[in-house]
Amino acid sequence: MRAIVYSQTGAPSVLQLVEREAAEPGAGEVRVRVVVSGVNPTDWKSRAGATGQAPAFPEIVPNQDGAGVVDAVGPGVDTVAVGDRVWMLLSAHGRPTGTAQELAVVPVDRVVRLPDGASFDLGASLGVPAVTAHRALTVADGGPTRLAPGALEGRTVLVAGGAGAVGHAAIQLARWAGATVVTTISGPAKAALATAAGAHHTVDYTAGDAAAAIREIAPGGVDLVVEVAPAMNAPLNQAVIANHGTVAVYANNGGDRMELDVRAHFALNVRYQFLLLYTLTPQALRAATEDITAAAEDGVLPVGEDAGLPIARFPLERTAEAHAAVEDDFVGKVLIDVSDPA
């Protein structure tokens, strides 16, 4: 089989196409014929050595997310079968076996059946973005721990950076769950993407008074902020958050340190909830994958430019270019075609 590997961290050029023997799944594992691999910021940051640590394995296949068809199952696996279409998550977490290869062996709890009507492109676009978005939408004080139609009824959700992959998934999931969805964007093009994803309102934070615009939409304040840039957006969040509101932080775009007015946040009973996908409990991950699959079955998680998430495609041998595109802040989703879907 063909695989993309790296043995040292660095620029995208460390990624090399090689031929390898396909591994056999062990107990509790499945082997997936990967059709499409998804690239996320976490993938290039791991490859680049952003943590300052050396690679955990002598050779690593990158990329956490993907979609494909179960090719073989190991002993003790009874939740999926050979021939099942699946989406994959956390494939390379703590393991050397990501999805940038034709046959990937992963633990069975990292593969989820893909609904019949869902494409492999959608499956490869879930994983990191959708699970992160789900977690952000289920940590609010007094809010639901699961998502379903009506779960967020009566609540206003502010999605910071609604044109990004996590923002896109958060808009779709929040709207499916019944929330009023507001998103901040930096211009008309990104506003169009956020609207296509399902946002009820867009606010250009580069033009005019964003806080006033949000307060006009939600006079009582927003109940939940899905936050990608906490340091940059802390003053805005303070200005628009409702009493007992929650700011769910999943990234550090725009700075690693933020300053908060303690008294103002005391007065509003504000919760700041930081979250990291890789340290979620098994229960939280299972809840996320079940709810995301239900949303996909309902057809509310489409991808593509018409759905607010443009796609850039690369063949497997150009995985380095795919990583570079994400590193260069491509607006949308970067996918890698790994094998024939037939």
Coordinates of C-alpha atoms in Angstrom, one line a residue:
M1 CA 0.0 0.0 0.0
R2 CA 1.0 3.6 -0.4
A3 CA 1.5 5.8 2.7
I4 CA 2.7 9.3 3.5
V5 CA 5.2 9.3 6.4
Y6 CA 7.6 11.5 8.3
S7 CA 10.5 10.6 10.6
Q8 CA 11.4 14.1 11.8
T9 CA 9.4 17.3 12.4
G10 CA 9.7 20.3 10.1
A11 CA 8.3 21.9 6.9
P12 CA 5.8 20.0 4.7
S13 CA 8.8 18.7 2.7
V14 CA 9.4 16.2 5.5
L15 CA 6.4 14.2 4.3
Q16 CA 7.4 11.4 1.9
L17 CA 5.4 8.9 -0.1
V18 CA 6.5 5.3 0.5
E19 CA 5.3 1.8 -0.1
R20 CA 4.6 -0.3 3.0
E21 CA 3.1 -3.7 3.8
A22 CA -0.4 -3.4 5.2
A23 CA -0.7 -4.1 8.9
E24 CA -3.2 -6.6 10.3
P25 CA -5.7 -5.4 12.9
G26 CA -5.2 -6.7 16.4
A27 CA -7.7 -7.3 19.1
G28 CA -10.2 -4.4 19.3
E29 CA -8.8 -2.9 16.0
V30 CA -10.1 -2.5 12.5
R31 CA -8.4 -1.8 9.2
V32 CA -10.0 0.8 7.0
R33 CA -9.4 1.4 3.3
V34 CA -9.2 5.1 3.5
V35 CA -11.0 6.9 0.6
V36 CA -10.6 10.5 1.8
S37 CA -8.2 11.9 4.5
G38 CA -9.0 15.3 6.1
V39 CA -6.3 17.8 7.1
N40 CA -6.7 20.0 10.2
P41 CA -4.4 22.6 11.8
T42 CA -3.5 20.0 14.5
D43 CA -2.1 17.8 11.8
W44 CA 0.4 20.3 10.4
K45 CA 1.3 21.6 13.9
S46 CA 2.2 18.0 15.0
R47 CA 4.2 17.5 11.8
A48 CA 6.0 20.9 12.3
G49 CA 6.9 20.1 15.9
A50 CA 4.9 23.0 17.3
T51 CA 5.1 21.4 20.8
G52 CA 8.9 21.3 20.7
Q53 CA 8.9 17.6 21.2
A54 CA 10.5 15.0 19.0
P55 CA 8.2 12.6 17.1
A56 CA 6.8 9.9 19.4
F57 CA 7.5 7.2 16.9
P58 CA 10.3 6.4 14.4
E59 CA 7.9 6.9 11.5
I60 CA 4.5 8.6 11.6
V61 CA 1.6 8.6 9.1
P62 CA -0.1 12.0 9.6
N63 CA -3.8 13.2 9.8
Q64 CA -6.4 12.4 12.4
D65 CA -9.5 12.4 10.3
G66 CA -10.7 10.4 7.3
A67 CA -13.5 8.2 5.8
G68 CA -13.5 4.9 4.1
V69 CA -14.6 1.3 4.1
V70 CA -13.8 -1.3 6.8
D71 CA -11.4 -3.8 5.2
A72 CA -10.7 -6.2 8.0
V73 CA -11.6 -6.5 11.7
G74 CA -9.6 -7.9 14.6
P75 CA -10.7 -10.3 17.4
G76 CA -13.4 -9.0 19.6
V77 CA -14.8 -6.4 17.2
D78 CA -18.6 -6.6 16.8
T79 CA -19.7 -3.0 16.4
V80 CA -18.6 -2.7 12.7
A81 CA -18.1 -5.2 10.0
V82 CA -16.1 -5.6 6.8
G83 CA -17.8 -3.4 4.1
D84 CA -19.1 -0.8 6.5
R85 CA -18.7 2.8 5.4
V86 CA -17.1 4.7 8.3
W87 CA -15.7 8.1 9.4
M88 CA -12.6 8.2 11.5
L89 CA -11.4 10.4 14.3
L90 CA -8.2 10.7 16.5
S91 CA -6.6 8.1 14.2
A92 CA -3.0 9.3 14.9
H93 CA -3.5 10.3 18.6
G94 CA -1.0 8.3 20.6
R95 CA -0.4 6.1 17.5
P96 CA 1.7 6.2 14.4
T97 CA -1.2 5.3 12.1
G98 CA -3.0 8.4 10.7
T99 CA -5.2 8.5 7.6
A100 CA -2.8 9.6 5.0
Q101 CA -2.4 6.0 3.8
E102 CA -4.4 3.5 1.8
L103 CA -5.0 1.1 4.7
A104 CA -5.1 2.4 8.2
V105 CA -5.4 0.2 11.4
V106 CA -7.1 2.0 14.3
P107 CA -8.9 1.1 17.5
V108 CA -12.6 0.3 16.8
D109 CA -13.7 3.2 19.1
R110 CA -12.1 5.6 16.6
V111 CA -14.3 4.6 13.7
V112 CA -18.0 5.4 13.4
R113 CA -20.6 4.2 10.9
L114 CA -21.2 6.8 8.2
P115 CA -24.9 7.3 7.4
D116 CA -26.1 5.9 4.1
G117 CA -26.7 9.3 2.5
A118 CA -23.4 10.9 3.7
S119 CA -20.4 11.2 1.4
F120 CA -16.9 10.3 2.2
D121 CA -16.0 14.0 1.9
L122 CA -18.4 14.7 4.7
G123 CA -17.0 11.8 6.8
A124 CA -13.5 13.1 6.4
S125 CA -14.6 16.6 7.3
L126 CA -16.1 15.6 10.7
G127 CA -13.6 14.3 13.3
V128 CA -11.7 17.2 14.9
P129 CA -13.9 20.1 13.8
A130 CA -17.3 18.5 14.5
V131 CA -16.3 16.9 17.8
T132 CA -14.7 20.1 19.0
A133 CA -17.8 22.1 18.0
H134 CA -20.1 19.6 19.8
R135 CA -18.0 19.9 23.0
A136 CA -18.1 23.6 22.8
L137 CA -21.9 23.6 22.5
T138 CA -22.4 21.2 25.4
V139 CA -20.4 22.8 28.3
A140 CA -22.6 25.8 29.1
D141 CA -23.8 26.4 32.6
G142 CA -27.3 24.9 32.8
G143 CA -27.1 23.9 29.1
P144 CA -27.6 20.5 27.5
T145 CA -24.9 17.8 27.5
R146 CA -26.3 16.3 24.4
L147 CA -27.4 17.8 21.1
A148 CA -30.6 17.1 19.2
P149 CA -33.4 19.1 17.6
G150 CA -34.7 21.5 20.3
A151 CA -31.7 21.0 22.7
L152 CA -30.6 24.7 22.4
E153 CA -34.1 26.2 21.9
G154 CA -34.3 29.7 23.3
R155 CA -30.5 30.2 23.5
T156 CA -28.4 32.5 21.5
V157 CA -25.0 31.2 20.4
L158 CA -22.2 33.4 19.2
V159 CA -19.6 31.6 17.0
A160 CA -16.4 33.5 16.6
G161 CA -14.8 32.9 13.2
G162 CA -17.8 31.3 11.6
A163 CA -16.0 30.7 8.3
G164 CA -13.5 28.2 9.8
A165 CA -14.0 24.5 10.0
V166 CA -14.9 24.3 13.7
G167 CA -17.0 27.5 13.3
H168 CA -18.8 25.9 10.3
A169 CA -19.6 22.8 12.3
A170 CA -20.7 24.8 15.3
I171 CA -23.1 26.9 13.2
Q172 CA -24.6 23.8 11.7
L173 CA -24.9 21.9 15.0
A174 CA -26.3 24.9 16.9
R175 CA -28.9 25.6 14.3
W176 CA -29.9 21.9 14.2
A177 CA -30.3 22.1 18.0
G178 CA -32.6 25.1 17.8
A179 CA -30.3 28.0 18.8
T180 CA -30.3 31.5 17.4
V181 CA -26.9 31.6 15.8
V182 CA -24.8 34.8 15.5
T183 CA -21.3 34.7 14.0
T184 CA -18.5 37.2 13.7
I185 CA -16.6 37.4 10.4
S186 CA -14.1 39.7 8.8
G187 CA -15.8 40.7 5.5
P188 CA -18.5 39.9 3.0
A189 CA -17.0 36.8 1.6
K190 CA -16.8 35.1 4.9
A191 CA -20.2 36.4 5.8
A192 CA -21.6 34.6 2.8
L193 CA -19.9 31.4 3.9
A194 CA -21.3 31.7 7.5
T195 CA -24.8 32.4 6.1
A196 CA -24.6 29.4 3.8
A197 CA -23.6 27.3 6.8
G198 CA -26.9 28.4 8.5
A199 CA -26.0 31.4 10.7
H200 CA -29.0 33.6 11.3
H201 CA -26.9 36.7 11.8
T202 CA -23.4 37.8 10.8
V203 CA -21.4 40.7 12.3
D204 CA -18.3 42.1 10.7
Y205 CA -15.9 42.7 13.6
T206 CA -13.7 44.9 11.4
A207 CA -16.4 47.5 10.7
G208 CA -18.3 49.5 13.3
D209 CA -19.3 48.5 16.8
A210 CA -19.5 44.7 16.9
A211 CA -20.7 44.6 20.5
A212 CA -23.6 47.0 19.7
A213 CA -24.5 45.0 16.7
I214 CA -24.6 41.8 18.7
R215 CA -26.6 43.4 21.5
E216 CA -29.2 44.6 18.9
I217 CA -29.7 41.0 17.9
A218 CA -29.6 39.7 21.4
P219 CA -30.5 42.5 23.9
G220 CA -30.2 40.1 26.9
G221 CA -26.8 39.0 25.7
V222 CA -25.5 35.7 24.2
D223 CA -25.7 32.5 26.3
L224 CA -22.7 30.8 24.8
V225 CA -19.7 31.8 22.8
V226 CA -17.8 29.3 20.7
E227 CA -14.4 31.0 20.9
V228 CA -11.3 30.6 18.7
A229 CA -9.4 33.7 19.7
P230 CA -10.0 34.4 23.4
A231 CA -7.2 36.9 23.9
M232 CA -8.3 39.1 21.0
N233 CA -12.1 38.7 21.7
A234 CA -12.1 39.0 25.5
P235 CA -13.4 42.6 25.5
L236 CA -16.1 41.8 23.0
N237 CA -17.2 38.7 24.9
Q238 CA -17.4 40.7 28.1
A239 CA -19.6 43.2 26.4
V240 CA -22.1 40.7 25.0
I241 CA -22.2 37.8 27.3
A242 CA -25.5 37.1 29.2
N243 CA -25.8 36.5 32.9
H244 CA -24.6 32.9 33.6
G245 CA -23.2 32.9 30.1
T246 CA -20.3 30.6 29.0
V247 CA -17.3 31.2 26.8
A248 CA -16.1 27.8 25.4
V249 CA -12.5 28.2 24.2
Y250 CA -11.0 25.7 21.8
A251 CA -8.0 27.5 20.3
N252 CA -5.5 30.4 20.9
N253 CA -5.6 32.3 17.6
G254 CA -4.4 35.9 18.1
G255 CA -2.4 35.3 21.3
D256 CA -1.7 33.0 24.2
R257 CA -2.5 35.4 27.0
M258 CA -5.7 37.3 27.8
E259 CA -6.8 39.9 30.4
L260 CA -10.2 39.7 32.1
D261 CA -12.0 42.3 34.2
V262 CA -12.6 40.1 37.3
R263 CA -15.4 42.2 38.8
A264 CA -17.4 42.4 35.6
H265 CA -17.2 38.6 35.2
F266 CA -18.2 38.1 38.8
A267 CA -21.2 40.2 38.3
L268 CA -22.4 38.2 35.4
N269 CA -21.5 34.7 36.7
V270 CA -19.5 34.1 33.6
R271 CA -17.9 30.7 33.0
Y272 CA -14.8 30.3 30.8
Q273 CA -14.5 26.7 29.8
F274 CA -11.4 25.6 28.0
L275 CA -11.5 22.4 26.1
L276 CA -9.1 20.1 24.3
L277 CA -10.3 17.3 22.1
Y278 CA -7.5 14.9 22.9
T279 CA -8.3 14.8 26.7
L280 CA -12.1 14.4 26.5
T281 CA -13.5 11.5 28.5
P282 CA -14.6 8.4 26.5
Q283 CA -18.2 9.3 27.5
A284 CA -17.9 12.8 26.0
L285 CA -16.4 11.5 22.8
R286 CA -19.1 8.8 22.5
A287 CA -21.8 11.4 23.0
A288 CA -20.3 13.6 20.4
T289 CA -20.0 10.9 17.8
E290 CA -23.5 9.7 18.4
D291 CA -25.0 13.2 18.1
I292 CA -22.9 14.2 15.1
T293 CA -23.9 11.0 13.3
A294 CA -27.6 11.8 14.1
A295 CA -27.1 15.3 12.6
A296 CA -25.5 13.8 9.5
E297 CA -28.4 11.4 9.2
D298 CA -30.7 14.4 9.3
G299 CA -28.7 16.0 6.4
V300 CA -27.7 19.1 8.3
L301 CA -23.9 18.9 8.1
P302 CA -23.2 19.3 4.4
V303 CA -19.8 20.5 3.1
G304 CA -18.7 22.3 0.0
E305 CA -18.9 25.9 -1.0
D306 CA -22.7 26.0 -1.3
A307 CA -22.8 24.8 2.3
G308 CA -20.3 27.4 3.5
L309 CA -17.2 25.2 3.6
P310 CA -15.2 25.3 0.3
I311 CA -13.1 22.2 -0.4
A312 CA -9.5 22.0 -1.7
R313 CA -8.5 18.6 -3.0
F314 CA -5.1 17.0 -3.4
P315 CA -4.0 13.5 -4.4
L316 CA -2.2 11.4 -1.8
E317 CA 1.2 12.1 -3.4
R318 CA 0.7 15.8 -2.9
T319 CA 0.0 15.6 0.9
A320 CA 2.8 18.1 1.5
E321 CA 0.9 20.7 -0.5
A322 CA -2.3 19.9 1.4
H323 CA -0.5 20.5 4.7
A324 CA 0.9 23.7 3.3
A325 CA -2.6 24.9 2.3
V326 CA -3.9 24.4 5.9
E327 CA -0.8 26.0 7.3
D328 CA -1.4 29.0 5.0
D329 CA -5.0 29.4 6.4
F330 CA -7.0 28.1 3.5
V331 CA -10.6 29.1 4.2
G332 CA -12.6 25.9 4.0
K333 CA -11.6 22.2 4.2
V334 CA -8.6 20.5 2.7
L335 CA -9.1 16.9 1.7
I336 CA -6.8 14.3 0.3
D337 CA -8.1 11.7 -2.2
V338 CA -6.4 8.5 -1.0
S339 CA -8.1 5.6 -2.9
D340 CA -11.0 4.9 -5.3
P341 CA -14.4 5.2 -3.5
A342 CA -15.8 2.2 -5.5

